[in-house]
């Protein structure tokens, strides 16, 4: 439902930091929901990644047309970069999932996904569909169509123009185009049909824009006679906002990608192109599609009850429509079409609850619990209308409180239950991360989970009310709530966690010799452990772990213990994993609970095996002192320290001439020249640093949004060139160059086992003093020589590299470490 005004207010007071509060819609929002209840039409928007969606169009269909609107993003954005932290891969995908959910709460849409993994940039759909499990991802698009039953499908990208954009983009449109008709065929993916029925959408569109023509000027000249214009700049008086103001707030939730936007007002035209389906006879996308109650058998009678309520609605007394809503609710239960019966039951129940001003809440005494643990839950119920209703019961898990109490207007009803957490409940962890992906596709075997944005709530309180003789139940997820001195009432999702978490720090140890290193193990209890615990680390026989184990007599709920182990390889040791476990009584625990917390999304937990990587490398290092200037999130400084490089980390604002004199090398963080307004005037410091004998290493920046007109002290131009094949041949242009020989000899074997790509945003023009070291290219492309440039300036040196060290170092690619050390040693 579309509680936009309260959601926008919650943004202002930072309520998105926490679990979503119980909905408290205004009467204007209730009226909007009434309009949506009387519209029977669905729109599904399809693209490849979080932030691909047109939020203005989603908001328009949701809030202006009142259609049920959803966005199907084939991936969770796992392969992107992170502008707000160090998480990449699966963890970044989890952040971007939550950013999408925050966006949908604002623009009124719903959110779905496929099982496809975002494996990074892909140049062609052919490559994309070879790496994804094509059949499974296609099945997921068919599943989304059958489950959501859109009348209209809108693709963000053009399935007919292969290679014009990201391969994931075009693939999303290709699969959508195929699924459009396959979803209606009962012989296609018949295993889905125990849960859904075949469905044929009425029309397929392509949401075109100037982006597909290179520039707004080029798009101005395009013949638009076959395009349909949609004015998404409409104004909503009930909300006091334009559609595009809502859309910009929605899009600004993509903080990890730096997509904050300024709201706009006035007319704004969006274009869609009809691709196939039912012939259009006007410019309305729903032209000829019945979106009234009469589209359903015996639905006309329901419409006769509900349609007049829009005129009768009293914003001061929304509860006056309750008797008619109850009549309509009863009639909806007789709808033959299961989909519409379930969907409209959900909508009208929400409308009844809102119109009553009914507040329901189940609050746990603590923020998390473990299996078989007993917790106290307090319930609060308030009827803020004069309508006489009776609270009959509250049920949570298997425990039920029989109440049978009439709720007087604005009087608080309090109840409580003690429940024991069922052993069969899953831990509070993303369902798609339970198993490792296969073929760049997440492993999700349970059909009903496929496409869900997050794991379903497992503990929901069920409140049963008698309203004018009709028994109606409402579900409310269990929450934890506390008072903050600075933020007031704070809501958190209630979590089910393992009894103990075993976290190793660091989670990667790199060894260049047989010298022992320490690893810390934090043991945190989420319940009392009264028996003696034995904690150990286990790995291959060629590694020596000391001590063999630690013994802890007792652990209290919430208590943490920090233990230190020594890890030492022998001469035959090879890279492997280190596994932690805790044994107590008849139980063994071997997992870690990882937390991801940012102000703009609810706190996320991932429960996974407690493992660390221990690598036996043969890397010669350097004693040079390095200053790393933070850019977009990456673990490069930590990775370099792990092999013995002395790296100090700074923000750009900390940099001054006196500080730089302490260092031999400056490394600029990812995209620093894109994201820092101060970078241009700081370049004078870099120039002086290099002139006096320092080495400036600039990691990749994008060619869009640079904050400098030229790079100092040696200029180069950044292109969009990249090599996405991580196995692409590295042709060495300067075999005798020190960067390939000192202190480590670099050979072709050092480019094996790279992940995701070779590099991105290579230079295509450069100062004559800069020397290209490699030539690389993807299949059927010309050689690219700008992946690594290095050259002298006065007493010092400048290097630019688009090689993806930020991916290769965390992936423990020894050759990437050796090459980076050689750069530092130049």
PDB file of C-alpha atoms in Angstrom, residues 103-332:
ATOM      1  CA  UNK A 103      12.762   2.755  -2.819  1.00  0.00           C
ATOM      2  CA  UNK A 104       9.573   0.726  -3.306  1.00  0.00           C
ATOM      3  CA  UNK A 105       8.199   1.873   0.037  1.00  0.00           C
ATOM      4  CA  UNK A 106       8.407   5.412  -1.311  1.00  0.00           C
ATOM      5  CA  UNK A 107       7.187   4.988  -4.892  1.00  0.00           C
ATOM      6  CA  UNK A 108       4.468   2.464  -3.966  1.00  0.00           C
ATOM      7  CA  UNK A 109       5.747  -0.476  -5.998  1.00  0.00           C
ATOM      8  CA  UNK A 110       6.586  -4.025  -5.022  1.00  0.00           C
ATOM      9  CA  UNK A 111       9.908  -5.774  -5.537  1.00  0.00           C
ATOM     10  CA  UNK A 112      10.896  -9.147  -7.034  1.00  0.00           C
ATOM     11  CA  UNK A 113      14.142 -10.833  -8.103  1.00  0.00           C
ATOM     12  CA  UNK A 114      15.316 -13.812 -10.099  1.00  0.00           C
ATOM     13  CA  UNK A 115      18.104 -16.167  -9.019  1.00  0.00           C
ATOM     14  CA  UNK A 116      20.639 -14.571 -11.386  1.00  0.00           C
ATOM     15  CA  UNK A 117      23.928 -13.409  -9.856  1.00  0.00           C
ATOM     16  CA  UNK A 118      25.345 -10.071 -10.972  1.00  0.00           C
ATOM     17  CA  UNK A 119      28.808 -11.244 -12.003  1.00  0.00           C
ATOM     18  CA  UNK A 120      29.963  -7.801 -13.143  1.00  0.00           C
ATOM     19  CA  UNK A 121      29.962  -6.026 -16.458  1.00  0.00           C
ATOM     20  CA  UNK A 122      29.122  -8.110 -19.511  1.00  0.00           C
ATOM     21  CA  UNK A 123      29.493  -6.800 -23.035  1.00  0.00           C
ATOM     22  CA  UNK A 124      26.967  -9.050 -24.768  1.00  0.00           C
ATOM     23  CA  UNK A 125      23.814 -10.965 -23.878  1.00  0.00           C
ATOM     24  CA  UNK A 126      25.447 -14.031 -25.432  1.00  0.00           C
ATOM     25  CA  UNK A 127      28.125 -13.989 -22.736  1.00  0.00           C
ATOM     26  CA  UNK A 128      25.577 -13.230 -20.004  1.00  0.00           C
ATOM     27  CA  UNK A 129      23.264 -16.067 -20.941  1.00  0.00           C
ATOM     28  CA  UNK A 130      26.192 -18.473 -21.160  1.00  0.00           C
ATOM     29  CA  UNK A 131      27.323 -17.635 -17.640  1.00  0.00           C
ATOM     30  CA  UNK A 132      23.878 -17.569 -16.036  1.00  0.00           C
ATOM     31  CA  UNK A 133      21.870 -20.763 -15.846  1.00  0.00           C
ATOM     32  CA  UNK A 134      19.685 -19.481 -18.659  1.00  0.00           C
ATOM     33  CA  UNK A 135      16.901 -21.981 -18.160  1.00  0.00           C
ATOM     34  CA  UNK A 136      16.540 -21.212 -14.458  1.00  0.00           C
ATOM     35  CA  UNK A 137      16.557 -17.450 -14.931  1.00  0.00           C
ATOM     36  CA  UNK A 138      13.988 -17.724 -17.738  1.00  0.00           C
ATOM     37  CA  UNK A 139      11.892 -19.931 -15.450  1.00  0.00           C
ATOM     38  CA  UNK A 140      12.081 -17.211 -12.803  1.00  0.00           C
ATOM     39  CA  UNK A 141      10.767 -14.560 -15.206  1.00  0.00           C
ATOM     40  CA  UNK A 142       7.917 -16.892 -16.181  1.00  0.00           C
ATOM     41  CA  UNK A 143       7.269 -17.526 -12.480  1.00  0.00           C
ATOM     42  CA  UNK A 144       7.118 -13.791 -11.749  1.00  0.00           C
ATOM     43  CA  UNK A 145       4.595 -13.257 -14.546  1.00  0.00           C
ATOM     44  CA  UNK A 146       2.427 -16.185 -13.456  1.00  0.00           C
ATOM     45  CA  UNK A 147       2.564 -15.173  -9.808  1.00  0.00           C
ATOM     46  CA  UNK A 148       2.044 -11.427 -10.264  1.00  0.00           C
ATOM     47  CA  UNK A 149      -0.246 -11.692 -13.327  1.00  0.00           C
ATOM     48  CA  UNK A 150       0.578  -8.380 -15.013  1.00  0.00           C
ATOM     49  CA  UNK A 151      -1.711  -7.016 -17.710  1.00  0.00           C
ATOM     50  CA  UNK A 152       1.202  -4.902 -18.899  1.00  0.00           C
ATOM     51  CA  UNK A 153       4.911  -5.760 -18.967  1.00  0.00           C
ATOM     52  CA  UNK A 154       7.426  -2.952 -19.518  1.00  0.00           C
ATOM     53  CA  UNK A 155      11.064  -3.656 -20.344  1.00  0.00           C
ATOM     54  CA  UNK A 156      13.697  -1.093 -19.416  1.00  0.00           C
ATOM     55  CA  UNK A 157      15.929  -2.301 -22.250  1.00  0.00           C
ATOM     56  CA  UNK A 158      15.549  -3.263 -25.898  1.00  0.00           C
ATOM     57  CA  UNK A 159      15.722  -6.991 -26.666  1.00  0.00           C
ATOM     58  CA  UNK A 160      16.373  -6.250 -30.362  1.00  0.00           C
ATOM     59  CA  UNK A 161      19.679  -4.380 -29.991  1.00  0.00           C
ATOM     60  CA  UNK A 162      22.300  -6.817 -28.772  1.00  0.00           C
ATOM     61  CA  UNK A 163      25.558  -5.300 -27.546  1.00  0.00           C
ATOM     62  CA  UNK A 164      24.349  -1.676 -27.343  1.00  0.00           C
ATOM     63  CA  UNK A 165      24.446  -1.755 -23.547  1.00  0.00           C
ATOM     64  CA  UNK A 166      25.410  -3.996 -20.615  1.00  0.00           C
ATOM     65  CA  UNK A 167      24.874  -7.668 -21.512  1.00  0.00           C
ATOM     66  CA  UNK A 168      22.745  -8.122 -18.381  1.00  0.00           C
ATOM     67  CA  UNK A 169      20.514  -5.283 -19.569  1.00  0.00           C
ATOM     68  CA  UNK A 170      19.779  -6.751 -22.986  1.00  0.00           C
ATOM     69  CA  UNK A 171      19.416 -10.234 -21.476  1.00  0.00           C
ATOM     70  CA  UNK A 172      16.682  -8.996 -19.132  1.00  0.00           C
ATOM     71  CA  UNK A 173      14.696  -7.802 -22.160  1.00  0.00           C
ATOM     72  CA  UNK A 174      15.390 -10.978 -24.174  1.00  0.00           C
ATOM     73  CA  UNK A 175      14.154 -13.202 -21.342  1.00  0.00           C
ATOM     74  CA  UNK A 176      11.130 -10.963 -20.754  1.00  0.00           C
ATOM     75  CA  UNK A 177      10.235 -11.100 -24.441  1.00  0.00           C
ATOM     76  CA  UNK A 178      10.389 -14.917 -24.367  1.00  0.00           C
ATOM     77  CA  UNK A 179       8.546 -15.254 -21.061  1.00  0.00           C
ATOM     78  CA  UNK A 180       5.724 -12.982 -22.267  1.00  0.00           C
ATOM     79  CA  UNK A 181       4.222 -15.884 -24.227  1.00  0.00           C
ATOM     80  CA  UNK A 182       5.761 -18.863 -22.418  1.00  0.00           C
ATOM     81  CA  UNK A 183       3.973 -17.930 -19.193  1.00  0.00           C
ATOM     82  CA  UNK A 184       0.639 -18.844 -20.795  1.00  0.00           C
ATOM     83  CA  UNK A 185       1.775 -22.311 -21.906  1.00  0.00           C
ATOM     84  CA  UNK A 186       0.833 -24.992 -19.386  1.00  0.00           C
ATOM     85  CA  UNK A 187       3.526 -27.273 -20.809  1.00  0.00           C
ATOM     86  CA  UNK A 188       6.292 -24.805 -19.896  1.00  0.00           C
ATOM     87  CA  UNK A 189       7.695 -25.236 -16.376  1.00  0.00           C
ATOM     88  CA  UNK A 190       4.706 -27.359 -15.286  1.00  0.00           C
ATOM     89  CA  UNK A 191       6.275 -27.797 -11.820  1.00  0.00           C
ATOM     90  CA  UNK A 192       5.197 -24.209 -11.073  1.00  0.00           C
ATOM     91  CA  UNK A 193       1.531 -24.938 -11.679  1.00  0.00           C
ATOM     92  CA  UNK A 194       0.833 -26.440  -8.263  1.00  0.00           C
ATOM     93  CA  UNK A 195       1.191 -22.881  -6.927  1.00  0.00           C
ATOM     94  CA  UNK A 196       0.152 -20.660  -9.846  1.00  0.00           C
ATOM     95  CA  UNK A 197      -1.788 -20.870 -13.096  1.00  0.00           C
ATOM     96  CA  UNK A 198      -0.651 -20.010 -16.644  1.00  0.00           C
ATOM     97  CA  UNK A 199      -0.995 -16.324 -17.443  1.00  0.00           C
ATOM     98  CA  UNK A 200      -0.864 -14.275 -20.627  1.00  0.00           C
ATOM     99  CA  UNK A 201      -0.047 -10.576 -20.189  1.00  0.00           C
ATOM    100  CA  UNK A 202      -1.968  -8.326 -22.556  1.00  0.00           C
ATOM    101  CA  UNK A 203       0.867  -6.082 -23.797  1.00  0.00           C
ATOM    102  CA  UNK A 204       4.649  -5.771 -23.815  1.00  0.00           C
ATOM    103  CA  UNK A 205       6.363  -2.364 -24.030  1.00  0.00           C
ATOM    104  CA  UNK A 206       9.911  -1.005 -24.184  1.00  0.00           C
ATOM    105  CA  UNK A 207      10.590   2.061 -22.008  1.00  0.00           C
ATOM    106  CA  UNK A 208      12.832   4.010 -24.385  1.00  0.00           C
ATOM    107  CA  UNK A 209      14.684   7.259 -23.691  1.00  0.00           C
ATOM    108  CA  UNK A 210      17.545   9.433 -24.939  1.00  0.00           C
ATOM    109  CA  UNK A 211      19.970   7.003 -23.271  1.00  0.00           C
ATOM    110  CA  UNK A 212      19.474   4.585 -26.162  1.00  0.00           C
ATOM    111  CA  UNK A 213      20.326   7.287 -28.715  1.00  0.00           C
ATOM    112  CA  UNK A 214      23.471   8.687 -27.104  1.00  0.00           C
ATOM    113  CA  UNK A 215      22.228  12.120 -26.073  1.00  0.00           C
ATOM    114  CA  UNK A 216      19.066  14.176 -25.466  1.00  0.00           C
ATOM    115  CA  UNK A 217      19.862  16.125 -28.648  1.00  0.00           C
ATOM    116  CA  UNK A 218      19.939  12.957 -30.748  1.00  0.00           C
ATOM    117  CA  UNK A 219      16.688  11.764 -29.182  1.00  0.00           C
ATOM    118  CA  UNK A 220      14.990  15.059 -30.062  1.00  0.00           C
ATOM    119  CA  UNK A 221      15.432  14.198 -33.757  1.00  0.00           C
ATOM    120  CA  UNK A 222      13.964  10.686 -33.491  1.00  0.00           C
ATOM    121  CA  UNK A 223      10.602   9.986 -35.145  1.00  0.00           C
ATOM    122  CA  UNK A 224       8.345   9.332 -32.160  1.00  0.00           C
ATOM    123  CA  UNK A 225       5.153   8.565 -34.062  1.00  0.00           C
ATOM    124  CA  UNK A 226       5.225   4.956 -32.834  1.00  0.00           C
ATOM    125  CA  UNK A 227       5.946   5.938 -29.238  1.00  0.00           C
ATOM    126  CA  UNK A 228       3.389   6.536 -26.516  1.00  0.00           C
ATOM    127  CA  UNK A 229       3.887   9.608 -24.350  1.00  0.00           C
ATOM    128  CA  UNK A 230       3.268   9.384 -20.608  1.00  0.00           C
ATOM    129  CA  UNK A 231       3.414  12.570 -18.562  1.00  0.00           C
ATOM    130  CA  UNK A 232       5.023  11.363 -15.357  1.00  0.00           C
ATOM    131  CA  UNK A 233       5.305  14.905 -13.969  1.00  0.00           C
ATOM    132  CA  UNK A 234       1.777  14.895 -12.502  1.00  0.00           C
ATOM    133  CA  UNK A 235       1.086  16.567  -9.160  1.00  0.00           C
ATOM    134  CA  UNK A 236      -0.685  14.806  -6.249  1.00  0.00           C
ATOM    135  CA  UNK A 237      -2.570  17.412  -4.176  1.00  0.00           C
ATOM    136  CA  UNK A 238      -3.328  14.879  -1.438  1.00  0.00           C
ATOM    137  CA  UNK A 239       0.392  14.353  -0.934  1.00  0.00           C
ATOM    138  CA  UNK A 240       1.650  17.839  -1.774  1.00  0.00           C
ATOM    139  CA  UNK A 241       4.261  16.283  -4.064  1.00  0.00           C
ATOM    140  CA  UNK A 242       4.874  15.835  -7.760  1.00  0.00           C
ATOM    141  CA  UNK A 243       5.327  12.335  -9.102  1.00  0.00           C
ATOM    142  CA  UNK A 244       8.935  13.146  -9.949  1.00  0.00           C
ATOM    143  CA  UNK A 245       9.631  14.406  -6.441  1.00  0.00           C
ATOM    144  CA  UNK A 246       8.497  11.009  -5.184  1.00  0.00           C
ATOM    145  CA  UNK A 247      10.582   9.297  -7.872  1.00  0.00           C
ATOM    146  CA  UNK A 248      13.725  11.210  -6.883  1.00  0.00           C
ATOM    147  CA  UNK A 249      13.247  10.298  -3.220  1.00  0.00           C
ATOM    148  CA  UNK A 250      12.851   6.693  -4.318  1.00  0.00           C
ATOM    149  CA  UNK A 251      15.924   6.709  -6.541  1.00  0.00           C
ATOM    150  CA  UNK A 252      17.977   8.422  -3.843  1.00  0.00           C
ATOM    151  CA  UNK A 253      17.713   5.269  -1.736  1.00  0.00           C
ATOM    152  CA  UNK A 254      20.416   3.715  -3.972  1.00  0.00           C
ATOM    153  CA  UNK A 255      23.101   5.199  -1.735  1.00  0.00           C
ATOM    154  CA  UNK A 256      25.685   2.468  -2.279  1.00  0.00           C
ATOM    155  CA  UNK A 257      25.730   3.480  -5.952  1.00  0.00           C
ATOM    156  CA  UNK A 258      25.687   7.242  -5.364  1.00  0.00           C
ATOM    157  CA  UNK A 259      22.343   7.859  -7.079  1.00  0.00           C
ATOM    158  CA  UNK A 260      21.032  10.696  -4.932  1.00  0.00           C
ATOM    159  CA  UNK A 261      18.775  13.005  -6.946  1.00  0.00           C
ATOM    160  CA  UNK A 262      17.095  16.399  -6.660  1.00  0.00           C
ATOM    161  CA  UNK A 263      13.314  16.399  -7.030  1.00  0.00           C
ATOM    162  CA  UNK A 264      11.732  18.079 -10.046  1.00  0.00           C
ATOM    163  CA  UNK A 265       8.354  19.616 -10.767  1.00  0.00           C
ATOM    164  CA  UNK A 266       6.328  20.267 -13.889  1.00  0.00           C
ATOM    165  CA  UNK A 267       5.513  18.133 -16.931  1.00  0.00           C
ATOM    166  CA  UNK A 268       7.944  15.361 -17.755  1.00  0.00           C
ATOM    167  CA  UNK A 269       7.394  13.015 -20.688  1.00  0.00           C
ATOM    168  CA  UNK A 270       8.359   9.354 -20.566  1.00  0.00           C
ATOM    169  CA  UNK A 271       8.168   7.258 -23.737  1.00  0.00           C
ATOM    170  CA  UNK A 272       7.214   3.632 -24.227  1.00  0.00           C
ATOM    171  CA  UNK A 273       7.181   1.645 -27.440  1.00  0.00           C
ATOM    172  CA  UNK A 274       4.554  -1.050 -28.067  1.00  0.00           C
ATOM    173  CA  UNK A 275       6.311  -4.371 -28.746  1.00  0.00           C
ATOM    174  CA  UNK A 276       3.555  -6.969 -28.944  1.00  0.00           C
ATOM    175  CA  UNK A 277       0.258  -8.164 -27.527  1.00  0.00           C
ATOM    176  CA  UNK A 278      -3.279  -6.822 -27.732  1.00  0.00           C
ATOM    177  CA  UNK A 279      -3.572  -4.056 -30.329  1.00  0.00           C
ATOM    178  CA  UNK A 280      -3.643  -0.505 -29.003  1.00  0.00           C
ATOM    179  CA  UNK A 281      -6.413   1.812 -30.204  1.00  0.00           C
ATOM    180  CA  UNK A 282      -5.460   4.782 -28.056  1.00  0.00           C
ATOM    181  CA  UNK A 283      -2.492   6.093 -26.088  1.00  0.00           C
ATOM    182  CA  UNK A 284      -3.641   4.457 -22.857  1.00  0.00           C
ATOM    183  CA  UNK A 285      -1.510   1.441 -21.971  1.00  0.00           C
ATOM    184  CA  UNK A 286      -4.592  -0.187 -20.393  1.00  0.00           C
ATOM    185  CA  UNK A 287      -6.695   0.592 -23.499  1.00  0.00           C
ATOM    186  CA  UNK A 288      -9.325  -2.111 -23.946  1.00  0.00           C
ATOM    187  CA  UNK A 289      -8.327  -3.916 -20.726  1.00  0.00           C
ATOM    188  CA  UNK A 290     -11.100  -4.121 -18.164  1.00  0.00           C
ATOM    189  CA  UNK A 291      -9.677  -2.821 -14.891  1.00  0.00           C
ATOM    190  CA  UNK A 292     -12.984  -2.581 -13.039  1.00  0.00           C
ATOM    191  CA  UNK A 293     -14.609  -5.082 -10.703  1.00  0.00           C
ATOM    192  CA  UNK A 294     -16.672  -6.324 -13.635  1.00  0.00           C
ATOM    193  CA  UNK A 295     -13.597  -8.135 -15.021  1.00  0.00           C
ATOM    194  CA  UNK A 296     -14.405 -10.809 -12.399  1.00  0.00           C
ATOM    195  CA  UNK A 297     -17.360 -13.173 -12.348  1.00  0.00           C
ATOM    196  CA  UNK A 298     -19.939 -11.593 -10.004  1.00  0.00           C
ATOM    197  CA  UNK A 299     -17.480  -8.753  -9.472  1.00  0.00           C
ATOM    198  CA  UNK A 300     -19.966  -6.116 -10.595  1.00  0.00           C
ATOM    199  CA  UNK A 301     -21.823  -6.450  -7.294  1.00  0.00           C
ATOM    200  CA  UNK A 302     -18.620  -5.803  -5.349  1.00  0.00           C
ATOM    201  CA  UNK A 303     -18.004  -2.692  -7.426  1.00  0.00           C
ATOM    202  CA  UNK A 304     -21.509  -1.470  -6.666  1.00  0.00           C
ATOM    203  CA  UNK A 305     -20.592  -1.569  -2.969  1.00  0.00           C
ATOM    204  CA  UNK A 306     -17.103  -0.096  -3.222  1.00  0.00           C
ATOM    205  CA  UNK A 307     -17.185   2.448  -6.048  1.00  0.00           C
ATOM    206  CA  UNK A 308     -19.608   4.870  -4.302  1.00  0.00           C
ATOM    207  CA  UNK A 309     -17.333   4.937  -1.251  1.00  0.00           C
ATOM    208  CA  UNK A 310     -14.854   7.194  -3.060  1.00  0.00           C
ATOM    209  CA  UNK A 311     -17.506   9.958  -3.108  1.00  0.00           C
ATOM    210  CA  UNK A 312     -18.838   9.152   0.354  1.00  0.00           C
ATOM    211  CA  UNK A 313     -15.386   9.080   1.975  1.00  0.00           C
ATOM    212  CA  UNK A 314     -15.073  11.494   4.922  1.00  0.00           C
ATOM    213  CA  UNK A 315     -11.471  12.449   5.610  1.00  0.00           C
ATOM    214  CA  UNK A 316     -12.391  13.436   9.177  1.00  0.00           C
ATOM    215  CA  UNK A 317     -14.245  10.182   9.850  1.00  0.00           C
ATOM    216  CA  UNK A 318     -12.748   7.423   7.652  1.00  0.00           C
ATOM    217  CA  UNK A 319     -14.407   4.746   9.811  1.00  0.00           C
ATOM    218  CA  UNK A 320     -17.822   5.625   8.361  1.00  0.00           C
ATOM    219  CA  UNK A 321     -17.103   3.322   5.385  1.00  0.00           C
ATOM    220  CA  UNK A 322     -16.438   0.295   7.637  1.00  0.00           C
ATOM    221  CA  UNK A 323     -19.962  -1.259   7.312  1.00  0.00           C
ATOM    222  CA  UNK A 324     -19.692  -1.174   3.507  1.00  0.00           C
ATOM    223  CA  UNK A 325     -16.118  -2.477   3.599  1.00  0.00           C
ATOM    224  CA  UNK A 326     -17.282  -5.458   5.669  1.00  0.00           C
ATOM    225  CA  UNK A 327     -20.023  -6.203   3.118  1.00  0.00           C
ATOM    226  CA  UNK A 328     -17.458  -6.016   0.309  1.00  0.00           C
ATOM    227  CA  UNK A 329     -15.032  -8.180   2.299  1.00  0.00           C
ATOM    228  CA  UNK A 330     -17.682 -10.881   2.616  1.00  0.00           C
ATOM    229  CA  UNK A 331     -18.414 -10.724  -1.112  1.00  0.00           C
ATOM    230  CA  UNK A 332     -14.724 -10.893  -2.016  1.00  0.00           C
TER     231      UNK A 332
END
